[in-house]
């Protein structure tokens, strides 16, 4: 069995828009975050898979495999809102991360009481 090393580095670039305002005794903080990430280096993999002990007239059966395991660019957006009054706070957010091969969606919610 043999293995190889992959070297990848990512450069994220993003911008966040956020604000804070008061509504009665509540402090409300909406935010929007946009991100683009470039992935560089060994984002593709070429390999041979070998099976020992097969009876095909050869010593080993091997099969060439080529795959892109990491997209060259990913992009994302997160939209959220947080609110706080006294020792109690709430938060809600939705996010999206995508690339040429995948889409990922998420929702987060939290409630916190600090004492």
Tab-separated table of C-alpha atoms in Angstrom:
chain	number	residue	atom	x	y	z
A	1	UNK	CA	0.000	0.000	0.000
A	2	UNK	CA	1.331	3.438	-0.871
A	3	UNK	CA	0.127	6.968	-0.303
A	4	UNK	CA	0.863	10.453	-1.531
A	5	UNK	CA	0.775	13.954	-0.055
A	6	UNK	CA	-1.526	16.718	-1.221
A	7	UNK	CA	-0.673	20.377	-0.732
A	8	UNK	CA	-3.573	22.829	-0.800
A	9	UNK	CA	-3.824	26.422	0.335
A	10	UNK	CA	-6.938	28.565	0.453
A	11	UNK	CA	-7.302	32.326	0.245
A	12	UNK	CA	-10.621	33.613	1.602
A	13	UNK	CA	-11.778	37.116	0.697
A	14	UNK	CA	-14.896	38.530	2.251
A	15	UNK	CA	-16.827	41.489	3.427
A	16	UNK	CA	-19.249	41.860	6.330
A	17	UNK	CA	-21.979	44.454	6.607
A	18	UNK	CA	-23.260	44.890	10.159
A	19	UNK	CA	-25.104	47.451	12.173
A	20	UNK	CA	-26.503	47.889	15.654
A	21	UNK	CA	-29.546	49.813	16.760
A	22	UNK	CA	-31.762	50.019	19.815
A	23	UNK	CA	-35.466	49.225	19.920
A	24	UNK	CA	-36.756	49.950	23.393
A	25	UNK	CA	-34.648	47.916	25.826
A	26	UNK	CA	-33.388	45.625	23.028
A	27	UNK	CA	-30.093	45.971	21.201
A	28	UNK	CA	-30.555	44.541	17.673
A	29	UNK	CA	-27.649	43.590	15.373
A	30	UNK	CA	-28.356	42.506	11.778
A	31	UNK	CA	-25.403	41.294	9.674
A	32	UNK	CA	-24.626	40.068	6.153
A	33	UNK	CA	-21.358	38.294	5.347
A	34	UNK	CA	-20.193	37.508	1.779
A	35	UNK	CA	-17.163	35.279	1.129
A	36	UNK	CA	-15.236	33.990	-1.893
A	37	UNK	CA	-12.493	31.413	-1.293
A	38	UNK	CA	-9.881	30.398	-3.851
A	39	UNK	CA	-8.347	26.943	-3.376
A	40	UNK	CA	-4.943	26.401	-4.953
A	41	UNK	CA	-2.442	23.578	-5.197
A	42	UNK	CA	-3.337	19.909	-5.473
A	43	UNK	CA	-7.104	20.154	-5.956
A	44	UNK	CA	-7.131	17.180	-8.372
A	45	UNK	CA	-5.944	13.648	-7.707
A	46	UNK	CA	-4.764	10.980	-10.141
A	47	UNK	CA	-4.164	7.579	-8.588
A	48	UNK	CA	-4.094	3.859	-9.256
A	49	UNK	CA	-6.202	1.505	-7.170
A	50	UNK	CA	-4.718	-1.970	-6.959
A	51	UNK	CA	-6.244	-5.252	-5.810
A	52	UNK	CA	-3.937	-8.103	-4.879
A	53	UNK	CA	-4.746	-11.779	-5.255
A	54	UNK	CA	-7.008	-11.500	-8.306
A	55	UNK	CA	-6.892	-14.235	-10.912
A	56	UNK	CA	-6.778	-12.273	-14.161
A	57	UNK	CA	-3.475	-13.469	-15.588
A	58	UNK	CA	-1.589	-10.570	-14.018
A	59	UNK	CA	-0.012	-10.241	-10.613
A	60	UNK	CA	-2.355	-7.433	-9.530
A	61	UNK	CA	-5.474	-5.836	-10.909
A	62	UNK	CA	-5.180	-2.041	-11.055
A	63	UNK	CA	-7.520	0.712	-12.119
A	64	UNK	CA	-6.659	4.372	-12.782
A	65	UNK	CA	-8.753	6.933	-10.925
A	66	UNK	CA	-8.917	10.694	-11.495
A	67	UNK	CA	-10.976	13.007	-9.311
A	68	UNK	CA	-11.332	16.642	-8.304
A	69	UNK	CA	-11.644	16.501	-4.530
A	70	UNK	CA	-11.755	20.261	-3.911
A	71	UNK	CA	-13.365	22.915	-6.110
A	72	UNK	CA	-11.173	25.772	-7.295
A	73	UNK	CA	-13.533	28.384	-5.840
A	74	UNK	CA	-16.267	28.350	-3.209
A	75	UNK	CA	-18.605	31.206	-2.373
A	76	UNK	CA	-20.925	31.841	0.506
A	77	UNK	CA	-23.329	34.186	2.184
A	78	UNK	CA	-24.576	34.401	5.762
A	79	UNK	CA	-27.486	36.543	6.882
A	80	UNK	CA	-28.222	36.830	10.572
A	81	UNK	CA	-29.776	38.871	13.311
A	82	UNK	CA	-29.007	38.975	17.022
A	83	UNK	CA	-30.940	40.735	19.768
A	84	UNK	CA	-30.082	41.304	23.424
A	85	UNK	CA	-31.836	42.739	26.439
A	86	UNK	CA	-30.314	42.543	29.894
A	87	UNK	CA	-29.018	39.002	30.468
A	88	UNK	CA	-31.100	37.453	27.652
A	89	UNK	CA	-30.116	37.207	23.989
A	90	UNK	CA	-31.502	35.607	20.828
A	91	UNK	CA	-29.969	34.901	17.449
A	92	UNK	CA	-31.101	33.573	14.079
A	93	UNK	CA	-29.053	33.024	10.930
A	94	UNK	CA	-29.188	31.378	7.522
A	95	UNK	CA	-26.175	30.551	5.396
A	96	UNK	CA	-25.304	29.225	1.976
A	97	UNK	CA	-22.017	27.823	0.687
A	98	UNK	CA	-21.661	26.756	-2.924
A	99	UNK	CA	-19.256	25.841	-5.681
A	100	UNK	CA	-19.433	24.356	-9.155
A	101	UNK	CA	-20.184	20.909	-7.659
A	102	UNK	CA	-22.093	21.443	-4.430
A	103	UNK	CA	-24.636	23.558	-2.581
A	104	UNK	CA	-24.917	23.643	1.204
A	105	UNK	CA	-27.597	25.403	3.235
A	106	UNK	CA	-27.753	25.943	6.973
A	107	UNK	CA	-29.945	27.509	9.626
A	108	UNK	CA	-28.833	28.418	13.141
A	109	UNK	CA	-30.819	29.650	16.098
A	110	UNK	CA	-29.857	30.277	19.705
A	111	UNK	CA	-31.200	31.637	22.942
A	112	UNK	CA	-28.956	32.497	25.879
A	113	UNK	CA	-29.504	33.622	29.433
A	114	UNK	CA	-26.394	34.662	31.342
A	115	UNK	CA	-26.557	34.669	35.124
